[in-house]
Amino acid sequence: MAKRNDPNDPPPPYYPITVHTLPPLKPYDDVVYGVGPGLTPPNHPQYIPQYSPPVAVPPVSHSGKPGSHKKRRCCENKAQFYGGSGGVFLVLALLALGIWLGVRFGTRLATASSLFDDDDHYEEDLSLPKYDTCPNNTVYCDGKRDCQLGSDETNCVTFGNDNRLLVKTAQDGRFLPVCYSGWDQSYAEQTCAQLGLRKHFFTEALKSQESRALELTEKAPLPIQSLVNVSSSCPNQQIVSLQCVDCGKQQSTSRIIGGTAAKTGQWPWQLSLHFRQSHVCGAVLISPDFLLTAAHCFPRSNSETLLAKNWKVYAGTVSLNSLPTAYKVKRILLNQNYNNRTNDLDVALIKLKSPVVFSKKVQPVCLPKVGQTFPQGTKCWTTGFGATAVGSAVSDDLMEVMVDIIDRQVCNRPGVYGGSVTRNMLCAGKLEGGKDSCQGDSGGPLVCDSDGHWYLMGITSWGSGCGDRNKPGVYTDVKSVLPWIYSQMQQERP
């Protein structure tokens, strides 16, 4: 299942040794994720994915039809391109303009940069950080788009216990419940669509004695945060419960604890993420259009892994020897604060070109609710196609193992991970060893059961060895990245 290596040993491969790997490429110099003052190299192991060799691409002819892309060839002869001294003045003018814009407007990290693909189509399929431009007087969550990319309106809606709808407005910076009075299915559809979740699954009234809530004020095709006003109470003490996706349900529930092959329909949100023709990482289905995985599956040192066209997603399979029709990737969105030295915030969101068709074999998992926790010792499950032993090839069969949630303080003890587990991570496994994820499981799910629904609490990220004593698996804590997930889905909504 996908992860580990001792810091003193070379990393085990994701694939059999018969699969060649790309030579290391020079990392991008323009942006480095998560590197800044005070950050030191990690004292825990990191994954170093290996990938199949690149496919030779014939040279691009620039004498063809207008609009043919030139892919970095534009600036090979700078003297000719800029036209001598006149070009120098042009560059200086553009530089001055850029400085003025930087001073005039505040900036905030957003999501993605754009590339051309090899079919001459403009396609925003890659997430390298760029800056959203916001005026200094930006008002967040007022329903009006102030920032160029709209990032000021993308972290205004979330969900609490019992699927209660929570909205943040410019009037009150807290997430407050919405009164059920005046609510109907059109509001439900509008709100779920705003979040990139297409349509609602279920909505109802929920009894609540909240001292502060939001009352609906009007009906209009606007973000929900602009359609409510702060109120001291709700009529009949009823608030909105809203579920956008029917999630977290299994079709098969029989299982044997510990490192066994999974059955069809047992973990219907488990996906296999293929780079070209090989399984590289796991992934988790969260809606018809979006899936989550680990950011470290897309190393910037290998530019080919950053191209959406090189990836395929397989759903509903429990065997790599029997793959269904693949889904194509439209965009890869990496968390802009991912730290490749410490593996902090190791999460990526993938948008598919076409929505997944749900079936008994393919279902989304539930995202955790705000404040939802599972205490130490809770029995949860992790799954993947990763290796069943350090250094071995990935498994042909989807494997499952039950693991215990381990308190972060315990995981950070000397002799375990000694402080390397950040507040954005969680540990799960057995301190005595024996049950764990491994190489090839990266990006896969750690799920916990609550009230008959399975919630995605972790994304397989890193660890030392596979099932070693005092070296449990470390996962991205999905609760800590929920605002980022909802924000990205809203910006990328279908």
Tab-separated table of C-alpha atoms in Angstrom:
chain	number	residue	atom	x	y	z
A	1	MET	CA	0.000	0.000	0.000
A	2	ALA	CA	2.387	3.316	-0.822
A	3	LYS	CA	5.043	4.830	1.332
A	4	ARG	CA	8.222	4.263	3.149
A	5	ASN	CA	11.953	3.997	3.268
A	6	ASP	CA	14.565	4.254	5.993
A	7	PRO	CA	16.314	7.652	5.787
A	8	ASN	CA	19.651	5.899	5.405
A	9	ASP	CA	18.564	3.501	2.687
A	10	PRO	CA	17.627	4.150	-0.943
A	11	PRO	CA	13.852	4.398	-1.436
A	12	PRO	CA	12.083	1.248	-2.532
A	13	PRO	CA	10.649	1.465	-6.051
A	14	TYR	CA	6.967	1.760	-6.826
A	15	TYR	CA	7.349	-0.730	-9.665
A	16	PRO	CA	9.227	-3.886	-10.540
A	17	ILE	CA	12.831	-3.225	-11.504
A	18	THR	CA	11.990	-4.053	-15.114
A	19	VAL	CA	10.282	-0.660	-15.421
A	20	HIS	CA	12.756	2.078	-16.273
A	21	THR	CA	12.583	5.438	-14.583
A	22	LEU	CA	13.090	8.951	-15.804
A	23	PRO	CA	16.443	10.545	-15.081
A	24	PRO	CA	16.163	13.373	-12.574
A	25	LEU	CA	15.180	16.653	-14.164
A	26	LYS	CA	16.268	20.066	-13.004
A	27	PRO	CA	13.657	21.395	-10.557
A	28	TYR	CA	11.735	24.518	-11.414
A	29	ASP	CA	13.484	27.600	-10.088
A	30	ASP	CA	10.563	30.020	-10.104
A	31	VAL	CA	8.538	28.649	-7.204
A	32	VAL	CA	9.325	26.210	-4.411
A	33	TYR	CA	6.470	24.861	-2.331
A	34	GLY	CA	6.635	25.362	1.395
A	35	VAL	CA	10.242	26.508	1.645
A	36	GLY	CA	10.973	29.516	3.771
A	37	PRO	CA	12.986	30.937	6.647
A	38	GLY	CA	13.247	28.669	9.654
A	39	LEU	CA	12.401	25.469	7.797
A	40	THR	CA	14.967	22.736	8.123
A	41	PRO	CA	15.435	19.527	6.148
A	42	PRO	CA	13.201	16.721	7.399
A	43	ASN	CA	14.293	14.132	9.900
A	44	HIS	CA	11.734	11.664	8.582
A	45	PRO	CA	11.765	9.748	5.308
A	46	GLN	CA	9.986	11.017	2.235
A	47	TYR	CA	8.593	9.251	-0.764
A	48	ILE	CA	10.454	9.504	-4.017
A	49	PRO	CA	8.058	8.220	-6.683
A	50	GLN	CA	9.499	6.639	-9.815
A	51	TYR	CA	7.832	6.841	-13.186
A	52	SER	CA	7.828	5.181	-16.574
A	53	PRO	CA	10.109	6.680	-19.256
A	54	PRO	CA	8.940	9.591	-21.414
A	55	VAL	CA	7.488	9.019	-24.841
A	56	ALA	CA	9.501	10.571	-27.666
A	57	VAL	CA	7.663	13.516	-29.199
A	58	PRO	CA	8.513	14.700	-32.733
A	59	PRO	CA	9.729	18.295	-33.076
A	60	VAL	CA	7.022	20.907	-33.377
A	61	SER	CA	6.912	22.660	-36.710
A	62	HIS	CA	6.380	26.397	-36.474
A	63	SER	CA	5.534	26.828	-40.118
A	64	GLY	CA	2.076	25.353	-39.814
A	65	LYS	CA	-1.283	26.876	-39.077
A	66	PRO	CA	-1.541	30.094	-37.088
A	67	GLY	CA	-1.798	29.523	-33.376
A	68	SER	CA	0.573	26.577	-33.228
A	69	HIS	CA	2.167	26.753	-29.791
A	70	LYS	CA	5.916	27.182	-29.515
A	71	LYS	CA	6.561	25.785	-26.055
A	72	ARG	CA	9.492	27.851	-24.709
A	73	ARG	CA	10.860	28.411	-28.234
A	74	CYS	CA	9.613	31.992	-28.150
A	75	CYS	CA	12.666	33.332	-26.382
A	76	GLU	CA	15.577	31.342	-27.816
A	77	ASN	CA	16.852	34.366	-29.743
A	78	LYS	CA	16.172	37.281	-27.450
A	79	ALA	CA	17.916	39.849	-29.643
A	80	GLN	CA	15.663	39.087	-32.596
A	81	PHE	CA	12.592	38.756	-30.430
A	82	TYR	CA	12.933	42.076	-28.672
A	83	GLY	CA	14.193	43.939	-31.751
A	84	GLY	CA	17.413	45.424	-30.331
A	85	SER	CA	17.407	48.470	-28.066
A	86	GLY	CA	13.712	49.080	-28.560
A	87	GLY	CA	13.100	45.761	-26.841
A	88	VAL	CA	15.133	46.856	-23.838
A	89	PHE	CA	12.829	49.838	-23.280
A	90	LEU	CA	9.829	47.521	-23.670
A	91	VAL	CA	11.171	45.162	-21.014
A	92	LEU	CA	11.908	48.055	-18.642
A	93	ALA	CA	8.427	49.444	-19.170
A	94	LEU	CA	6.823	46.070	-18.439
A	95	LEU	CA	9.005	45.669	-15.359
A	96	ALA	CA	7.960	49.073	-14.068
A	97	LEU	CA	4.327	48.217	-14.681
A	98	GLY	CA	4.714	44.950	-12.784
A	99	ILE	CA	6.273	46.724	-9.793
A	100	TRP	CA	3.486	49.312	-9.772
A	101	LEU	CA	0.816	46.612	-9.828
A	102	GLY	CA	2.543	44.788	-6.996
A	103	VAL	CA	2.510	47.902	-4.858
A	104	ARG	CA	-0.979	49.003	-5.857
A	105	PHE	CA	-2.753	45.725	-5.209
A	106	GLY	CA	-2.567	43.217	-2.401
A	107	THR	CA	-1.925	39.615	-3.439
A	108	ARG	CA	-2.908	36.247	-2.060
A	109	LEU	CA	-1.967	32.754	-3.116
A	110	ALA	CA	-4.580	30.991	-5.205
A	111	THR	CA	-4.418	27.861	-7.288
A	112	ALA	CA	-3.192	27.305	-10.777
A	113	SER	CA	-1.106	28.298	-13.744
A	114	SER	CA	-1.847	27.493	-17.357
A	115	LEU	CA	-0.091	25.433	-19.992
A	116	PHE	CA	-0.595	24.431	-23.580
A	117	ASP	CA	-1.015	20.745	-24.222
A	118	ASP	CA	0.439	18.875	-27.181
A	119	ASP	CA	-2.769	19.185	-29.185
A	120	ASP	CA	-2.533	22.966	-29.460
A	121	HIS	CA	-5.469	23.367	-27.099
A	122	TYR	CA	-5.353	25.816	-24.270
A	123	GLU	CA	-5.917	23.780	-21.159
A	124	GLU	CA	-5.601	24.802	-17.520
A	125	ASP	CA	-4.533	21.378	-16.394
A	126	LEU	CA	-1.709	22.032	-13.957
A	127	SER	CA	-1.445	23.724	-10.608
A	128	LEU	CA	1.673	25.740	-10.104
A	129	PRO	CA	1.173	28.582	-7.646
A	130	LYS	CA	0.264	31.978	-8.917
A	131	TYR	CA	-1.166	34.978	-7.188
A	132	ASP	CA	-4.727	36.134	-7.056
A	133	THR	CA	-4.899	39.902	-7.332
A	134	CYS	CA	-7.112	41.497	-4.710
A	135	PRO	CA	-7.758	45.197	-4.037
A	136	ASN	CA	-6.706	46.490	-0.642
A	137	ASN	CA	-10.364	47.088	0.253
A	138	THR	CA	-11.441	43.496	-0.486
A	139	VAL	CA	-14.437	42.330	1.543
A	140	TYR	CA	-14.570	38.567	2.059
A	141	CYS	CA	-17.755	36.508	1.851
A	142	ASP	CA	-20.043	39.363	0.817
A	143	GLY	CA	-21.105	37.612	-2.392
A	144	LYS	CA	-19.232	40.071	-4.593
A	145	ARG	CA	-16.125	38.968	-6.427
A	146	ASP	CA	-13.352	41.440	-5.621
A	147	CYS	CA	-10.281	39.339	-6.414
A	148	GLN	CA	-9.386	38.492	-9.984
A	149	LEU	CA	-9.731	34.735	-9.405
A	150	GLY	CA	-12.570	35.095	-6.906
A	151	SER	CA	-10.633	33.681	-3.952
A	152	ASP	CA	-12.396	36.149	-1.632
A	153	GLU	CA	-15.654	34.189	-2.033
A	154	THR	CA	-14.426	30.587	-1.959
A	155	ASN	CA	-14.135	29.848	1.755
A	156	CYS	CA	-17.598	30.832	2.884
A	157	VAL	CA	-19.548	27.549	3.075
A	158	THR	CA	-18.930	24.321	4.985
A	159	PHE	CA	-20.827	21.614	6.905
A	160	GLY	CA	-21.085	20.660	10.554
A	161	ASN	CA	-22.582	17.777	12.501
A	162	ASP	CA	-25.751	16.288	11.041
A	163	ASN	CA	-24.861	17.953	7.730
A	164	ARG	CA	-25.866	21.351	9.086
A	165	LEU	CA	-25.130	24.051	6.547
A	166	LEU	CA	-22.657	26.622	7.875
A	167	VAL	CA	-22.086	29.931	6.093
A	168	LYS	CA	-19.681	32.780	6.776
A	169	THR	CA	-20.720	36.299	5.786
A	170	ALA	CA	-19.142	39.732	5.721
A	171	GLN	CA	-21.432	40.669	8.626
A	172	ASP	CA	-20.049	37.998	10.924
A	173	GLY	CA	-16.726	36.289	10.299
A	174	ARG	CA	-17.869	33.065	11.945
A	175	PHE	CA	-19.501	30.079	10.272
A	176	LEU	CA	-23.158	30.195	11.335
A	177	PRO	CA	-26.099	27.863	10.638
A	178	VAL	CA	-28.820	28.904	8.194
A	179	CYS	CA	-32.449	29.141	9.330
A	180	TYR	CA	-34.777	26.662	7.626
A	181	SER	CA	-37.580	29.219	7.271
A	182	GLY	CA	-37.959	30.018	3.564
A	183	TRP	CA	-35.497	27.305	2.539
A	184	ASP	CA	-36.436	25.048	-0.360
A	185	GLN	CA	-34.858	22.726	-2.928
A	186	SER	CA	-33.876	25.545	-5.238
A	187	TYR	CA	-31.677	26.995	-2.477
A	188	ALA	CA	-30.247	23.514	-1.924
A	189	GLU	CA	-29.434	23.067	-5.617
A	190	GLN	CA	-27.916	26.523	-5.832
A	191	THR	CA	-25.701	26.031	-2.777
A	192	CYS	CA	-24.384	22.620	-3.830
A	193	ALA	CA	-23.688	23.882	-7.348
A	194	GLN	CA	-21.793	26.821	-5.830
A	195	LEU	CA	-19.504	24.296	-4.109
A	196	GLY	CA	-18.788	22.427	-7.335
A	197	LEU	CA	-20.994	19.504	-6.324
A	198	ARG	CA	-23.512	19.844	-9.180
A	199	LYS	CA	-26.778	19.224	-7.269
A	200	HIS	CA	-28.096	18.368	-3.836
A	201	PHE	CA	-28.893	14.879	-2.587
A	202	PHE	CA	-30.982	15.591	0.493
A	203	THR	CA	-32.095	18.524	2.625
A	204	GLU	CA	-34.286	18.804	5.714
A	205	ALA	CA	-34.966	20.876	8.835
A	206	LEU	CA	-32.840	20.250	11.903
A	207	LYS	CA	-33.819	21.221	15.444
A	208	SER	CA	-31.335	23.605	17.003
A	209	GLN	CA	-31.119	26.167	19.795
A	210	GLU	CA	-28.322	28.200	18.271
A	211	SER	CA	-28.135	31.707	19.747
A	212	ARG	CA	-26.980	33.189	16.457
A	213	ALA	CA	-27.890	32.139	12.923
A	214	LEU	CA	-28.503	33.400	9.397
A	215	GLU	CA	-31.950	34.155	7.981
A	216	LEU	CA	-32.688	34.064	4.273
A	217	THR	CA	-33.474	37.492	2.888
A	218	GLU	CA	-34.076	37.039	-0.826
A	219	LYS	CA	-34.047	34.635	-3.719
A	220	ALA	CA	-31.518	35.331	-6.408
A	221	PRO	CA	-28.861	33.457	-8.400
A	222	LEU	CA	-26.117	34.666	-6.052
A	223	PRO	CA	-23.771	32.905	-3.629
A	224	ILE	CA	-25.573	31.832	-0.487
A	225	GLN	CA	-23.421	34.150	1.668
A	226	SER	CA	-25.043	37.162	0.023
A	227	LEU	CA	-28.607	35.916	0.563
A	228	VAL	CA	-28.620	35.842	4.364
A	229	ASN	CA	-28.548	38.245	7.309
A	230	VAL	CA	-27.430	37.616	10.874
A	231	SER	CA	-30.278	36.864	13.282
A	232	SER	CA	-30.457	36.176	17.006
A	233	SER	CA	-32.614	33.075	16.481
A	234	CYS	CA	-34.458	30.999	13.884
A	235	PRO	CA	-38.233	30.562	13.549
A	236	ASN	CA	-39.282	27.315	15.231
A	237	GLN	CA	-35.601	26.812	16.138
A	238	GLN	CA	-35.018	25.003	12.867
A	239	ILE	CA	-31.847	25.177	10.792
A	240	VAL	CA	-30.872	23.727	7.411
A	241	SER	CA	-29.361	20.275	7.071
A	242	LEU	CA	-27.972	19.779	3.559
A	243	GLN	CA	-26.210	16.838	1.924
A	244	CYS	CA	-24.870	17.480	-1.568
A	245	VAL	CA	-23.456	14.005	-2.271
A	246	ASP	CA	-24.770	10.595	-1.282
A	247	CYS	CA	-21.528	9.323	0.214
A	248	GLY	CA	-19.720	6.865	2.418
A	249	LYS	CA	-21.794	3.791	1.644
A	250	GLN	CA	-20.442	0.291	1.033
A	251	GLN	CA	-22.065	-2.338	-1.122
A	252	SER	CA	-20.067	-5.129	0.485
A	253	THR	CA	-19.310	-5.133	4.210
A	254	SER	CA	-17.737	-8.542	4.878
A	255	ARG	CA	-14.033	-8.313	5.643
A	256	ILE	CA	-11.155	-9.934	7.477
A	257	ILE	CA	-8.959	-7.700	9.612
A	258	GLY	CA	-5.398	-7.066	8.500
A	259	GLY	CA	-3.694	-7.002	5.134
A	260	THR	CA	-6.182	-8.972	3.087
A	261	ALA	CA	-7.539	-8.562	-0.421
A	262	ALA	CA	-10.620	-6.350	-0.629
A	263	LYS	CA	-13.861	-7.380	-2.285
A	264	THR	CA	-15.640	-5.559	-5.099
A	265	GLY	CA	-17.774	-2.734	-3.765
A	266	GLN	CA	-16.178	-2.838	-0.336
A	267	TRP	CA	-14.206	0.400	-0.743
A	268	PRO	CA	-15.947	1.964	-3.761
A	269	TRP	CA	-14.161	5.333	-3.377
A	270	GLN	CA	-10.704	3.797	-3.839
A	271	LEU	CA	-9.087	4.834	-7.140
A	272	SER	CA	-5.897	3.865	-8.957
A	273	LEU	CA	-3.908	6.786	-10.339
A	274	HIS	CA	-1.780	5.804	-13.344
A	275	PHE	CA	1.108	7.753	-14.801
A	276	ARG	CA	1.050	6.664	-18.446
A	277	GLN	CA	0.646	2.873	-18.126
A	278	SER	CA	1.685	2.286	-14.516
A	279	HIS	CA	0.013	2.560	-11.133
A	280	VAL	CA	1.819	5.241	-9.139
A	281	CYS	CA	-0.538	6.347	-6.365
A	282	GLY	CA	-3.929	5.788	-4.904
A	283	ALA	CA	-6.650	8.424	-4.869
A	284	VAL	CA	-10.061	8.941	-3.291
A	285	LEU	CA	-13.345	9.829	-5.002
A	286	ILE	CA	-15.236	12.646	-3.232
A	287	SER	CA	-17.716	13.739	-5.930
A	288	PRO	CA	-18.559	13.007	-9.587
A	289	ASP	CA	-15.885	15.467	-10.749
A	290	PHE	CA	-13.216	15.546	-8.051
A	291	LEU	CA	-10.811	13.237	-6.290
A	292	LEU	CA	-8.131	13.710	-3.655
A	293	THR	CA	-4.616	12.327	-3.561
A	294	ALA	CA	-1.158	13.231	-2.230
A	295	ALA	CA	0.781	16.221	-3.565
A	296	HIS	CA	4.025	14.253	-3.449
A	297	CYS	CA	2.703	12.066	-6.279
A	298	PHE	CA	3.514	15.005	-8.590
A	299	PRO	CA	7.161	15.926	-7.923
A	300	ARG	CA	8.251	19.185	-9.494
A	301	SER	CA	11.614	17.574	-10.266
A	302	ASN	CA	9.830	15.584	-12.987
A	303	SER	CA	7.971	17.959	-15.283
A	304	GLU	CA	6.160	15.114	-17.050
A	305	THR	CA	4.230	14.285	-13.878
A	306	LEU	CA	2.793	17.796	-13.822
A	307	LEU	CA	0.938	17.320	-17.115
A	308	ALA	CA	-2.660	16.169	-16.773
A	309	LYS	CA	-2.537	14.328	-20.118
A	310	ASN	CA	-0.029	11.840	-18.659
A	311	TRP	CA	-2.449	10.609	-16.001
A	312	LYS	CA	-5.446	8.284	-15.983
A	313	VAL	CA	-7.828	7.341	-13.209
A	314	TYR	CA	-9.398	3.919	-12.724
A	315	ALA	CA	-12.467	3.487	-10.535
A	316	GLY	CA	-14.379	0.488	-9.253
A	317	THR	CA	-11.609	-2.074	-9.611
A	318	VAL	CA	-10.002	-4.340	-7.036
A	319	SER	CA	-7.385	-5.710	-9.447
A	320	LEU	CA	-4.790	-3.960	-11.594
A	321	ASN	CA	-5.043	-6.939	-13.947
A	322	SER	CA	-8.651	-6.093	-14.755
A	323	LEU	CA	-8.956	-2.381	-15.366
A	324	PRO	CA	-12.162	-0.671	-16.549
A	325	THR	CA	-12.285	2.276	-18.942
A	326	ALA	CA	-10.115	5.073	-17.621
A	327	TYR	CA	-11.193	8.593	-16.724
A	328	LYS	CA	-9.043	11.402	-18.090
A	329	VAL	CA	-7.626	14.157	-15.908
A	330	LYS	CA	-8.442	17.774	-16.669
A	331	ARG	CA	-6.553	19.584	-13.928
A	332	ILE	CA	-4.133	18.803	-11.119
A	333	LEU	CA	-4.383	21.252	-8.231
A	334	LEU	CA	-1.584	21.055	-5.686
A	335	ASN	CA	-1.941	22.695	-2.312
A	336	GLN	CA	0.120	25.860	-2.667
A	337	ASN	CA	1.495	25.471	0.870
A	338	TYR	CA	2.642	21.870	0.438
A	339	ASN	CA	6.092	21.512	1.994
A	340	ASN	CA	8.141	18.922	0.121
A	341	ARG	CA	10.739	18.901	2.897
A	342	THR	CA	8.415	17.992	5.746
A	343	ASN	CA	5.450	16.607	3.753
A	344	ASP	CA	3.193	19.097	5.514
A	345	LEU	CA	-0.132	19.742	3.726
A	346	ASP	CA	0.504	16.812	1.382
A	347	VAL	CA	-2.728	17.020	-0.621
A	348	ALA	CA	-3.791	17.479	-4.233
A	349	LEU	CA	-7.214	17.840	-5.837
A	350	ILE	CA	-7.792	16.371	-9.289
A	351	LYS	CA	-10.597	17.472	-11.575
A	352	LEU	CA	-11.728	14.958	-14.178
A	353	LYS	CA	-12.645	15.748	-17.774
A	354	SER	CA	-15.936	13.887	-17.435
A	355	PRO	CA	-17.996	13.022	-14.345
A	356	VAL	CA	-17.740	9.586	-12.791
A	357	VAL	CA	-20.778	7.361	-13.183
A	358	PHE	CA	-21.753	6.006	-9.762
A	359	SER	CA	-22.609	2.330	-9.388
A	360	LYS	CA	-22.396	-0.454	-6.814
A	361	LYS	CA	-18.657	-0.538	-7.467
A	362	VAL	CA	-18.063	3.231	-7.589
A	363	GLN	CA	-19.213	5.579	-4.818
A	364	PRO	CA	-17.761	8.722	-3.203
A	365	VAL	CA	-16.534	8.845	0.377
A	366	CYS	CA	-17.810	11.507	2.792
A	367	LEU	CA	-15.614	14.461	3.656
A	368	PRO	CA	-15.348	15.006	7.419
A	369	LYS	CA	-17.533	17.548	9.140
A	370	VAL	CA	-16.186	20.612	10.895
A	371	GLY	CA	-15.090	19.528	14.359
A	372	GLN	CA	-15.509	15.812	13.648
A	373	THR	CA	-12.889	13.779	15.506
A	374	PHE	CA	-12.087	10.157	16.200
A	375	PRO	CA	-10.206	9.570	19.475
A	376	GLN	CA	-7.076	7.508	19.952
A	377	GLY	CA	-7.754	3.821	19.538
A	378	THR	CA	-10.598	4.247	17.030
A	379	LYS	CA	-10.535	1.406	14.520
A	380	CYS	CA	-10.277	2.776	10.980
A	381	TRP	CA	-9.273	1.314	7.623
A	382	THR	CA	-6.698	2.110	4.986
A	383	THR	CA	-6.620	0.589	1.506
A	384	GLY	CA	-4.407	0.574	-1.564
A	385	PHE	CA	-2.579	-1.267	-4.315
A	386	GLY	CA	0.782	-0.703	-2.651
A	387	ALA	CA	3.567	-3.117	-1.858
A	388	THR	CA	2.907	-5.748	0.796
A	389	ALA	CA	6.557	-5.575	1.944
A	390	VAL	CA	9.365	-3.022	1.768
A	391	GLY	CA	11.045	-3.098	-1.633
A	392	SER	CA	8.505	-5.329	-3.347
A	393	ALA	CA	6.368	-4.434	-6.355
A	394	VAL	CA	2.911	-2.942	-6.051
A	395	SER	CA	0.113	-5.388	-5.395
A	396	ASP	CA	-2.120	-6.494	-8.258
A	397	ASP	CA	-4.996	-6.694	-5.794
A	398	LEU	CA	-6.555	-3.964	-3.692
A	399	MET	CA	-5.496	-4.625	-0.108
A	400	GLU	CA	-7.156	-3.496	3.109
A	401	VAL	CA	-5.947	-3.242	6.686
A	402	MET	CA	-7.532	-2.060	9.909
A	403	VAL	CA	-5.457	0.454	11.868
A	404	ASP	CA	-5.848	2.388	15.109
A	405	ILE	CA	-5.911	6.175	15.342
A	406	ILE	CA	-2.825	7.221	17.345
A	407	ASP	CA	-2.709	10.512	19.217
A	408	ARG	CA	-0.339	13.058	17.679
A	409	GLN	CA	1.506	13.522	20.967
A	410	VAL	CA	2.210	9.808	21.113
A	411	CYS	CA	3.356	9.825	17.503
A	412	ASN	CA	5.751	12.709	18.189
A	413	ARG	CA	7.502	10.988	21.080
A	414	PRO	CA	11.234	10.270	20.843
A	415	GLY	CA	11.635	6.841	19.357
A	416	VAL	CA	8.513	7.246	17.243
A	417	TYR	CA	8.678	10.319	14.976
A	418	GLY	CA	10.243	12.775	17.394
A	419	GLY	CA	8.268	15.892	16.507
A	420	SER	CA	7.963	15.405	12.726
A	421	VAL	CA	4.175	15.001	12.791
A	422	THR	CA	2.628	18.437	12.296
A	423	ARG	CA	-0.859	19.581	13.271
A	424	ASN	CA	-1.895	18.948	9.647
A	425	MET	CA	-1.063	15.243	9.939
A	426	LEU	CA	-2.453	12.286	11.841
A	427	CYS	CA	-1.034	8.878	12.694
A	428	ALA	CA	-2.681	5.492	12.350
A	429	GLY	CA	-1.394	1.966	12.653
A	430	LYS	CA	-0.030	-0.229	15.417
A	431	LEU	CA	2.877	0.869	17.586
A	432	GLU	CA	3.842	-2.771	17.910
A	433	GLY	CA	4.005	-2.909	14.102
A	434	GLY	CA	2.604	-5.370	11.595
A	435	LYS	CA	-0.312	-3.426	10.121
A	436	ASP	CA	0.412	-0.482	7.902
A	437	SER	CA	0.336	1.047	4.437
A	438	CYS	CA	3.399	0.878	2.176
A	439	GLN	CA	4.954	1.970	-1.149
A	440	GLY	CA	2.246	2.515	-3.779
A	441	ASP	CA	-0.506	3.455	-1.321
A	442	SER	CA	0.286	7.183	-1.333
A	443	GLY	CA	-2.770	9.326	-1.916
A	444	GLY	CA	-5.125	6.577	-0.813
A	445	PRO	CA	-7.743	6.789	1.944
A	446	LEU	CA	-7.815	6.407	5.688
A	447	VAL	CA	-11.525	6.082	6.466
A	448	CYS	CA	-13.481	5.828	9.713
A	449	ASP	CA	-17.077	4.715	10.230
A	450	SER	CA	-19.641	6.923	11.947
A	451	ASP	CA	-23.391	6.295	11.974
A	452	GLY	CA	-23.178	3.937	9.023
A	453	HIS	CA	-21.207	6.332	6.814
A	454	TRP	CA	-17.498	6.293	6.045
A	455	TYR	CA	-15.553	9.533	6.394
A	456	LEU	CA	-12.223	10.364	4.800
A	457	MET	CA	-10.072	11.342	7.771
A	458	GLY	CA	-6.634	10.890	6.214
A	459	ILE	CA	-4.730	10.700	2.934
A	460	THR	CA	-1.766	8.318	2.905
A	461	SER	CA	1.362	10.456	3.023
A	462	TRP	CA	4.556	9.088	4.625
A	463	GLY	CA	6.172	6.835	7.175
A	464	SER	CA	9.292	4.825	7.985
A	465	GLY	CA	9.384	1.260	6.759
A	466	CYS	CA	6.203	-0.777	6.353
A	467	GLY	CA	4.651	-2.040	9.546
A	468	ASP	CA	7.787	-1.432	11.625
A	469	ARG	CA	7.597	-1.151	15.408
A	470	ASN	CA	6.994	2.453	16.592
A	471	LYS	CA	6.696	3.623	12.966
A	472	PRO	CA	2.973	3.917	12.178
A	473	GLY	CA	1.624	5.444	9.011
A	474	VAL	CA	1.343	9.223	8.768
A	475	TYR	CA	-1.576	10.720	6.873
A	476	THR	CA	-2.620	14.196	5.783
A	477	ASP	CA	-5.347	15.262	8.204
A	478	VAL	CA	-8.267	15.974	5.876
A	479	LYS	CA	-10.003	18.174	8.472
A	480	SER	CA	-7.091	20.607	8.338
A	481	VAL	CA	-7.332	20.989	4.554
A	482	LEU	CA	-11.137	21.132	4.284
A	483	PRO	CA	-11.205	24.906	3.618
A	484	TRP	CA	-8.694	24.435	0.798
A	485	ILE	CA	-10.685	21.528	-0.683
A	486	TYR	CA	-13.974	23.429	-0.701
A	487	SER	CA	-12.277	26.534	-2.052
A	488	GLN	CA	-10.706	24.658	-4.967
A	489	MET	CA	-13.887	22.796	-5.855
A	490	GLN	CA	-15.783	26.068	-5.896
A	491	GLN	CA	-13.263	27.731	-8.204
A	492	GLU	CA	-13.228	24.665	-10.484
A	493	ARG	CA	-16.918	23.850	-10.331
A	494	PRO	CA	-18.305	22.140	-13.462
